[in-house]
Short mmCIF file of C-alpha atoms in Angstrom, two decimals:
data_model
loop_
_atom_site.label_atom_id
_atom_site.label_comp_id
_atom_site.label_asym_id
_atom_site.label_seq_id
_atom_site.Cartn_x
_atom_site.Cartn_y
_atom_site.Cartn_z
CA UNK A 1 22.39 -32.88 5.20
CA UNK A 2 22.62 -29.42 4.23
CA UNK A 3 19.06 -28.85 3.04
CA UNK A 4 18.21 -30.73 6.25
CA UNK A 5 19.73 -29.16 8.89
CA UNK A 6 19.10 -25.52 6.84
CA UNK A 7 16.02 -26.03 4.69
CA UNK A 8 15.70 -22.14 4.22
CA UNK A 9 18.98 -21.95 2.62
CA UNK A 10 19.66 -21.32 -0.73
CA UNK A 11 22.63 -23.67 -2.27
CA UNK A 12 24.41 -23.45 -5.37
CA UNK A 13 26.82 -25.80 -6.56
CA UNK A 14 30.05 -25.68 -8.18
CA UNK A 15 30.93 -28.25 -10.96
CA UNK A 16 32.47 -29.06 -14.43
CA UNK A 17 30.15 -31.43 -15.75
CA UNK A 18 32.79 -32.34 -18.48
CA UNK A 19 34.88 -33.75 -15.83
CA UNK A 20 32.32 -34.48 -13.25
CA UNK A 21 29.61 -35.60 -15.16
CA UNK A 22 26.04 -34.68 -15.33
CA UNK A 23 24.43 -34.22 -11.65
CA UNK A 24 21.43 -36.67 -10.34
CA UNK A 25 18.10 -34.89 -11.49
CA UNK A 26 16.50 -35.52 -8.05
CA UNK A 27 19.95 -33.75 -6.54
CA UNK A 28 19.61 -30.58 -9.40
CA UNK A 29 15.60 -30.14 -7.83
CA UNK A 30 17.70 -29.21 -4.08
CA UNK A 31 19.91 -26.62 -5.26
CA UNK A 32 19.07 -22.83 -6.59
CA UNK A 33 21.83 -22.94 -9.39
CA UNK A 34 24.96 -24.52 -10.81
CA UNK A 35 27.94 -22.63 -11.30
CA UNK A 36 31.20 -23.26 -13.43
CA UNK A 37 34.42 -24.44 -11.48
CA UNK A 38 36.18 -22.74 -11.26
CA UNK A 39 34.32 -19.68 -9.76
CA UNK A 40 34.37 -16.52 -11.63
CA UNK A 41 33.34 -12.94 -9.54
CA UNK A 42 30.81 -12.47 -12.17
CA UNK A 43 29.39 -15.82 -11.21
CA UNK A 44 29.56 -15.39 -7.42
CA UNK A 45 27.63 -12.20 -7.35
CA UNK A 46 24.93 -13.11 -9.99
CA UNK A 47 24.53 -16.58 -7.57
CA UNK A 48 24.65 -14.02 -4.46
CA UNK A 49 22.06 -11.48 -5.89
CA UNK A 50 19.85 -14.78 -6.55
CA UNK A 51 20.05 -16.21 -3.04
CA UNK A 52 19.27 -12.59 -1.55
CA UNK A 53 15.92 -12.51 -4.10
CA UNK A 54 14.83 -15.90 -2.84
CA UNK A 55 15.42 -15.23 1.17
CA UNK A 56 13.73 -11.77 0.89
CA UNK A 57 10.65 -13.68 -0.78
CA UNK A 58 10.51 -16.34 1.82
CA UNK A 59 10.77 -13.68 4.54
CA UNK A 60 8.44 -11.11 2.74
CA UNK A 61 5.35 -11.85 4.73
CA UNK A 62 5.49 -9.96 7.99
CA UNK A 63 5.43 -12.38 11.19
CA UNK A 64 3.37 -9.94 13.49
CA UNK A 65 -0.04 -10.35 11.31
CA UNK A 66 -2.75 -7.59 10.56
CA UNK A 67 -1.15 -4.72 12.71
CA UNK A 68 2.08 -4.98 10.07
CA UNK A 69 0.35 -5.68 7.07
CA UNK A 70 -2.56 -3.41 6.85
CA UNK A 71 -0.16 -0.70 7.79
CA UNK A 72 -1.10 1.66 4.43
CA UNK A 73 -4.53 0.18 4.58
CA UNK A 74 -5.57 2.03 8.04
CA UNK A 75 -8.43 4.00 7.78
CA UNK A 76 -12.21 4.32 9.12
CA UNK A 77 -13.12 5.72 5.64
CA UNK A 78 -16.27 3.67 3.62
CA UNK A 79 -13.14 3.05 0.34
CA UNK A 80 -10.67 1.63 2.14
CA UNK A 81 -13.15 -0.29 4.44
CA UNK A 82 -14.10 -1.50 1.15
CA UNK A 83 -11.00 -2.73 0.21
CA UNK A 84 -10.64 -4.50 3.01
CA UNK A 85 -13.43 -6.62 2.54
CA UNK A 86 -12.55 -7.43 -0.59
CA UNK A 87 -9.42 -8.65 0.24
CA UNK A 88 -11.27 -10.57 3.20
CA UNK A 89 -13.26 -12.38 0.62
CA UNK A 90 -10.83 -13.34 -2.01
CA UNK A 91 -8.28 -14.24 0.16
CA UNK A 92 -9.17 -18.01 1.21
CA UNK A 93 -9.90 -18.83 -2.71
CA UNK A 94 -7.39 -19.46 -5.45
CA UNK A 95 -9.29 -16.66 -7.77
CA UNK A 96 -6.57 -14.66 -9.77
CA UNK A 97 -6.49 -10.44 -8.60
CA UNK A 98 -5.91 -7.94 -10.28
CA UNK A 99 -4.85 -4.41 -8.22
CA UNK A 100 -6.30 -1.61 -9.95
CA UNK A 101 -5.06 2.42 -8.81
CA UNK A 102 -3.02 5.26 -9.07
CA UNK A 103 0.75 5.13 -8.80
CA UNK A 104 1.47 4.89 -5.20
CA UNK A 105 -1.62 4.14 -3.52
CA UNK A 106 -0.41 0.74 -2.29
CA UNK A 107 -1.17 -2.00 -4.59
CA UNK A 108 1.72 -4.42 -3.18
CA UNK A 109 0.28 -3.70 0.34
CA UNK A 110 -3.21 -5.11 -0.77
CA UNK A 111 -1.23 -8.22 -2.95
CA UNK A 112 0.64 -8.77 0.37
CA UNK A 113 -3.08 -8.88 2.31
CA UNK A 114 -4.49 -11.58 0.17
CA UNK A 115 -1.31 -13.37 0.38
CA UNK A 116 -1.15 -13.66 4.07
CA UNK A 117 -4.92 -14.14 4.55
CA UNK A 118 -4.69 -17.35 1.96
CA UNK A 119 -3.61 -21.08 2.67
CA UNK A 120 -0.30 -19.97 0.78
CA UNK A 121 0.86 -17.93 3.24
CA UNK A 122 3.84 -19.77 4.78
CA UNK A 123 5.24 -19.87 1.06
CA UNK A 124 7.02 -17.25 -0.87
CA UNK A 125 5.31 -13.87 -2.15
CA UNK A 126 7.18 -12.66 -4.91
CA UNK A 127 6.78 -9.58 -6.62
CA UNK A 128 7.85 -8.37 -10.07
CA UNK A 129 7.39 -5.02 -11.44
CA UNK A 130 7.44 -5.56 -15.35
CA UNK A 131 7.66 -1.89 -16.36
CA UNK A 132 11.33 -2.36 -14.29
CA UNK A 133 12.42 -4.72 -16.15
CA UNK A 134 13.85 -4.59 -19.71
CA UNK A 135 11.57 -6.64 -22.62
CA UNK A 136 14.37 -8.91 -23.81
CA UNK A 137 15.12 -10.03 -20.01
CA UNK A 138 11.68 -10.24 -18.09
CA UNK A 139 11.51 -14.36 -19.98
CA UNK A 140 14.15 -15.05 -17.83
CA UNK A 141 13.14 -12.97 -14.87
CA UNK A 142 9.79 -15.05 -15.07
CA UNK A 143 10.92 -18.51 -16.38
CA UNK A 144 14.27 -18.52 -15.89
CA UNK A 145 17.19 -20.26 -18.07
CA UNK A 146 19.46 -22.76 -19.05
CA UNK A 147 23.20 -22.38 -19.04
CA UNK A 148 24.37 -21.31 -22.56
CA UNK A 149 20.63 -20.63 -23.33
CA UNK A 150 21.91 -16.87 -24.64
CA UNK A 151 24.82 -14.77 -24.68
CA UNK A 152 25.78 -14.05 -21.01
CA UNK A 153 24.14 -16.98 -19.45
CA UNK A 154 27.11 -18.20 -17.90
CA UNK A 155 25.01 -20.96 -15.37
CA UNK A 156 21.19 -22.37 -15.18
CA UNK A 157 19.09 -19.99 -12.69
CA UNK A 158 15.45 -20.19 -11.50
CA UNK A 159 12.82 -17.51 -12.60
CA UNK A 160 10.32 -16.19 -10.31
CA UNK A 161 7.37 -18.73 -11.26
CA UNK A 162 9.88 -21.54 -9.58
CA UNK A 163 11.00 -19.39 -6.63
CA UNK A 164 7.14 -18.67 -5.94
CA UNK A 165 5.85 -22.12 -6.21
CA UNK A 166 3.38 -23.07 -3.88
CA UNK A 167 3.10 -19.10 -2.68
CA UNK A 168 2.09 -16.50 -4.87
CA UNK A 169 3.46 -13.92 -8.10
CA UNK A 170 2.51 -10.01 -7.66
CA UNK A 171 3.16 -8.62 -11.31
CA UNK A 172 3.29 -5.49 -11.00
CA UNK A 173 2.55 -2.59 -13.84
CA UNK A 174 1.14 -5.49 -15.73
CA UNK A 175 0.05 -2.97 -18.71
CA UNK A 176 3.81 -2.79 -19.47
CA UNK A 177 4.52 -5.90 -20.02
CA UNK A 178 4.91 -6.72 -23.79
CA UNK A 179 2.85 -8.54 -26.08
CA UNK A 180 4.95 -11.35 -26.33
CA UNK A 181 5.46 -12.14 -22.79
CA UNK A 182 1.50 -11.82 -22.57
CA UNK A 183 0.90 -14.69 -24.44
CA UNK A 184 3.62 -16.76 -22.72
CA UNK A 185 2.00 -15.70 -19.33
CA UNK A 186 -1.23 -16.36 -21.09
CA UNK A 187 -0.21 -20.22 -21.30
CA UNK A 188 1.01 -20.55 -18.20
CA UNK A 189 -1.97 -19.54 -16.63
CA UNK A 190 -4.08 -21.61 -19.03
CA UNK A 191 -1.67 -24.97 -18.58
CA UNK A 192 0.02 -24.36 -15.28
CA UNK A 193 3.35 -25.33 -16.60
CA UNK A 194 5.99 -23.66 -18.08
CA UNK A 195 10.03 -24.15 -19.50
CA UNK A 196 12.98 -22.07 -18.76
CA UNK A 197 14.61 -20.41 -21.74
CA UNK A 198 16.75 -22.84 -23.33
CA UNK A 199 15.01 -25.79 -22.20
CA UNK A 200 12.16 -27.82 -23.31
CA UNK A 201 11.48 -29.57 -20.14
CA UNK A 202 8.10 -28.65 -18.84
CA UNK A 203 8.15 -27.26 -15.18
CA UNK A 204 4.73 -27.23 -13.00
CA UNK A 205 3.65 -23.97 -11.91
CA UNK A 206 1.40 -24.18 -8.57
CA UNK A 207 1.57 -20.47 -8.17
CA UNK A 208 -1.36 -17.89 -7.42
CA UNK A 209 -0.97 -14.65 -10.03
CA UNK A 210 -2.32 -10.92 -8.42
CA UNK A 211 -1.61 -8.57 -10.70
CA UNK A 212 -1.86 -4.53 -10.69
CA UNK A 213 -1.78 -2.03 -12.95
CA UNK A 214 -2.28 1.69 -12.84
CA UNK A 215 -3.53 1.72 -16.50
CA UNK A 216 -6.70 1.54 -18.16
CA UNK A 217 -6.74 -2.22 -19.46
CA UNK A 218 -9.77 -1.82 -20.97
CA UNK A 219 -8.70 0.71 -23.23
CA UNK A 220 -5.11 -1.07 -24.05
CA UNK A 221 -7.41 -4.09 -25.10
CA UNK A 222 -9.31 -1.60 -27.39
CA UNK A 223 -6.27 -0.28 -28.93
CA UNK A 224 -4.17 -3.36 -29.26
CA UNK A 225 -1.65 -3.14 -26.43
CA UNK A 226 -3.29 -5.67 -24.51
CA UNK A 227 -4.42 -9.23 -24.74
CA UNK A 228 -8.04 -9.67 -24.72
CA UNK A 229 -7.88 -13.12 -23.27
CA UNK A 230 -5.04 -12.54 -21.37
CA UNK A 231 -7.08 -9.55 -19.62
CA UNK A 232 -10.02 -11.91 -18.43
CA UNK A 233 -7.84 -14.51 -17.12
CA UNK A 234 -6.53 -11.69 -14.62
CA UNK A 235 -9.60 -9.64 -14.55
CA UNK A 236 -11.39 -12.67 -11.97
CA UNK A 237 -11.57 -10.60 -9.21
CA UNK A 238 -10.59 -6.97 -9.36
CA UNK A 239 -9.76 -4.72 -6.24
CA UNK A 240 -10.08 -0.72 -6.97
CA UNK A 241 -7.85 0.59 -4.19
CA UNK A 242 -8.85 4.59 -3.76
CA UNK A 243 -6.44 7.41 -4.28
CA UNK A 244 -5.16 9.61 -1.18
CA UNK A 245 -7.18 12.58 -1.79
CA UNK A 246 -10.73 10.49 -1.95
CA UNK A 247 -9.73 8.98 1.74
CA UNK A 248 -8.70 12.55 3.11
CA UNK A 249 -10.69 11.67 6.11
CA UNK A 250 -8.04 8.81 6.88
CA UNK A 251 -5.01 11.33 6.37
CA UNK A 252 -4.77 11.95 10.26
CA UNK A 253 -4.35 7.91 10.89
CA UNK A 254 -2.04 7.40 8.20
CA UNK A 255 0.45 10.36 9.35
CA UNK A 256 0.45 8.56 12.91
CA UNK A 257 0.91 5.45 11.59
CA UNK A 258 4.10 6.24 9.44
CA UNK A 259 5.34 8.28 12.52
CA UNK A 260 4.90 5.11 14.35
CA UNK A 261 6.74 3.11 12.07
CA UNK A 262 9.46 5.41 12.14
CA UNK A 263 9.83 5.68 15.78
CA UNK A 264 9.75 1.31 15.70
CA UNK A 265 12.62 1.53 13.10
CA UNK A 266 14.71 3.99 14.75
CA UNK A 267 14.74 6.49 12.41
CA UNK A 268 13.27 9.18 14.42
CA UNK A 269 10.21 11.23 14.96
CA UNK A 270 7.78 14.13 14.37
CA UNK A 271 4.76 15.58 15.59
CA UNK A 272 2.72 18.08 13.54
CA UNK A 273 0.37 20.04 14.59
CA UNK A 274 -3.22 20.94 14.02
CA UNK A 275 -2.79 23.45 11.09
CA UNK A 276 0.31 21.87 9.41
CA UNK A 277 -1.97 18.73 9.13
CA UNK A 278 -5.18 20.20 7.94
CA UNK A 279 -3.00 21.93 5.31
CA UNK A 280 -2.20 18.50 3.95
CA UNK A 281 -5.78 17.33 4.07
CA UNK A 282 -6.31 20.26 1.25
CA UNK A 283 -3.44 18.68 -0.94
CA UNK A 284 -4.55 16.99 -4.07
CA UNK A 285 -1.45 14.18 -3.42
CA UNK A 286 -0.91 13.16 -7.04
CA UNK A 287 1.92 10.90 -5.35
CA UNK A 288 -0.86 9.17 -2.71
CA UNK A 289 0.16 7.38 -0.03
CA UNK A 290 3.75 7.13 -0.97
CA UNK A 291 3.90 10.77 -1.36
CA UNK A 292 2.48 11.48 2.06
CA UNK A 293 5.28 8.54 3.63
CA UNK A 294 8.20 10.35 2.04
CA UNK A 295 7.12 13.95 3.21
CA UNK A 296 6.57 12.44 6.95
CA UNK A 297 10.32 11.07 6.52
CA UNK A 298 11.59 14.28 5.26
CA UNK A 299 9.95 16.10 7.66
CA UNK A 300 11.66 13.93 10.35
CA UNK A 301 14.72 14.40 9.01
CA UNK A 302 14.40 18.26 8.90
CA UNK A 303 13.12 18.64 12.03
CA UNK A 304 13.88 15.45 14.49
CA UNK A 305 11.62 15.07 17.78
CA UNK A 306 10.56 18.37 16.93
CA UNK A 307 6.49 20.05 16.45
CA UNK A 308 6.04 20.90 12.45
CA UNK A 309 3.83 24.01 11.91
CA UNK A 310 1.96 25.13 8.92
CA UNK A 311 4.86 27.43 7.88
CA UNK A 312 7.84 24.56 8.12
CA UNK A 313 5.81 22.53 5.28
CA UNK A 314 6.89 23.16 1.72
CA UNK A 315 5.48 25.58 -0.05
CA UNK A 316 3.42 23.25 -2.09
CA UNK A 317 1.60 22.51 0.77
CA UNK A 318 1.04 25.71 2.22
CA UNK A 319 -2.54 27.71 1.64
CA UNK A 320 -2.16 31.49 2.07
CA UNK A 321 -5.15 31.77 4.41
CA UNK A 322 -3.68 29.07 7.06
CA UNK A 323 -1.45 31.84 8.73
CA UNK A 324 -4.54 32.79 11.16
CA UNK A 325 -4.93 29.01 12.21
CA UNK A 326 -0.97 29.06 12.38
CA UNK A 327 -1.34 31.95 15.09
CA UNK A 328 -3.72 29.92 17.18
CA UNK A 329 -2.55 26.65 16.37
CA UNK A 330 -6.67 25.80 16.35
CA UNK A 331 -7.99 23.93 13.03
CA UNK A 332 -11.02 25.62 11.28
CA UNK A 333 -14.40 24.27 11.98
CA UNK A 334 -14.30 22.27 9.02
CA UNK A 335 -11.08 21.21 9.68
CA UNK A 336 -11.67 20.05 13.46
CA UNK A 337 -12.60 16.24 13.05
CA UNK A 338 -9.27 15.89 11.20
CA UNK A 339 -7.54 17.51 14.03
CA UNK A 340 -8.96 16.01 16.87
CA UNK A 341 -7.45 12.49 15.59
CA UNK A 342 -4.17 13.73 15.89
CA UNK A 343 -3.42 16.34 18.22
CA UNK A 344 -5.23 17.58 21.48
CA UNK A 345 -5.94 21.19 21.59
CA UNK A 346 -2.19 23.26 22.59
CA UNK A 347 -2.66 26.31 25.12
CA UNK A 348 -1.68 29.17 23.64
CA UNK A 349 1.16 31.09 25.26
CA UNK A 350 -0.79 33.89 26.50
CA UNK A 351 -3.25 31.25 27.81
CA UNK A 352 -7.33 31.38 27.25
CA UNK A 353 -10.15 32.07 28.94
CA UNK A 354 -11.55 28.29 29.73
CA UNK A 355 -15.00 29.14 30.04
CA UNK A 356 -15.78 31.21 27.38
CA UNK A 357 -13.86 28.43 25.16
CA UNK A 358 -15.75 25.73 26.39
CA UNK A 359 -18.98 27.62 25.70
CA UNK A 360 -18.24 28.76 22.28
CA UNK A 361 -16.79 25.43 21.52
CA UNK A 362 -20.32 23.48 22.85
CA UNK A 363 -22.03 26.53 20.79
CA UNK A 364 -20.10 25.33 17.57
CA UNK A 365 -20.70 21.90 17.88
CA UNK A 366 -24.51 21.86 18.44
CA UNK A 367 -25.14 24.21 15.68
CA UNK A 368 -23.02 22.05 13.30
CA UNK A 369 -25.15 18.76 14.77
CA UNK A 370 -28.22 20.52 13.88
CA UNK A 371 -27.04 21.98 10.41
CA UNK A 372 -26.08 18.52 9.61
CA UNK A 373 -29.52 16.80 10.33
CA UNK A 374 -31.88 19.58 8.79
CA UNK A 375 -32.50 21.03 12.18
CA UNK A 376 -34.37 17.84 13.16
CA UNK A 377 -33.89 18.11 17.00
CA UNK A 378 -34.07 14.02 17.49
CA UNK A 379 -31.20 13.45 14.87
CA UNK A 380 -28.88 16.25 16.14
CA UNK A 381 -29.31 14.83 19.70
CA UNK A 382 -28.37 11.64 18.49
CA UNK A 383 -25.34 12.64 16.69
CA UNK A 384 -24.20 14.70 20.08
CA UNK A 385 -24.82 11.53 22.04
CA UNK A 386 -27.48 13.45 24.03
CA UNK A 387 -31.11 12.82 25.08
CA UNK A 388 -33.75 15.16 23.05
CA UNK A 389 -34.53 17.24 26.03
CA UNK A 390 -30.98 17.79 27.14
CA UNK A 391 -30.24 18.96 23.76
CA UNK A 392 -33.59 21.29 23.72
CA UNK A 393 -32.43 22.88 26.90
CA UNK A 394 -29.45 23.97 25.47
CA UNK A 395 -30.64 25.26 22.48
CA UNK A 396 -32.56 27.59 24.63
CA UNK A 397 -29.52 28.48 26.60
CA UNK A 398 -27.95 29.64 23.55
CA UNK A 399 -31.00 31.30 22.28
CA UNK A 400 -30.94 28.71 19.29
CA UNK A 401 -34.24 28.28 16.92
CA UNK A 402 -34.88 26.83 13.23
CA UNK A 403 -33.91 29.16 10.82
CA UNK A 404 -36.94 30.92 9.35
CA UNK A 405 -36.16 30.07 5.69
CA UNK A 406 -36.42 26.34 7.04
CA UNK A 407 -39.39 26.97 9.21
CA UNK A 408 -41.45 28.50 6.18
CA UNK A 409 -40.95 25.18 4.02
#
């Protein structure tokens, strides 16, 4: 009756099998675990942690679709668009996916997208960090264990494979998995069954595997640290997530996304000046998107609902020659495109000569378009969405002509 009323509620049974006798097998399959009676604090705490993990797994897929899922995949750059396209292509299949990329690039976000756009979206998405779980406990975490299977196994427990049944199991940092566990994982992938630790009863596994790593698995295979057969089982459909330094053009959109997320979660807000934003575009970002998210959160704490200028950034993000940009709060020419996505131009306190400013801006953009198109006027006009005759007229107005060295060639 309880499962009928609240089917998503994790259920544990407290009983004494010596006195009450064994539970019927059909009943056992409907409960998450068995606890010894009388209950101990340690038993209850372990049960609560397992229940929390199950509920989190069932609720891990956002309900509001693409806008939530593609948070760290926002951007107009070619590399991130390619990732989105690969996700779209593989999501509807049952193929195993191997996500490659540096730490902090958003590999789990990619995995959640694959799960969300698959037929398994209404089933659990269960993440496991293979590098964060001690090797002696990893088997129990993945496959579960029976009561008394080892010292400390005071009750039966489901593993991540059982919790992910019908859904997706995300094995993060698969390169850190011990060789002994690699053998057992390979067997599950081949036979689609597994046994709990301390049991010889086979349990079917209808689970899609998505693995991720920041390591070079081919090199680990060559060094004998990763099984070749497992590598080929996992590497059916590889997806490489680009580091942030290779998609700097997406920086303004990412900053805006993280600020919007904090505002929605009522964790404050912050605004970056053009000079601050342009400084971020020249930082190498070894921690990738995760490092950027942490910086924005830090700035929101230090400067709540304020405007952050270049001199407010931590030292490692500042470049010495940016002081001039800070004075006018205008990005330099090669940074103008990044700045325009995030902030509108700001009026200096001293004011400006608007006519001269707009004239200089028009001259600068026309010059950039001509240089970008090797002074082919028709191509430059297309970049500026102008008629060719209109651009020729403006070039005549500014006294622009093709450089002599290009004319001679």
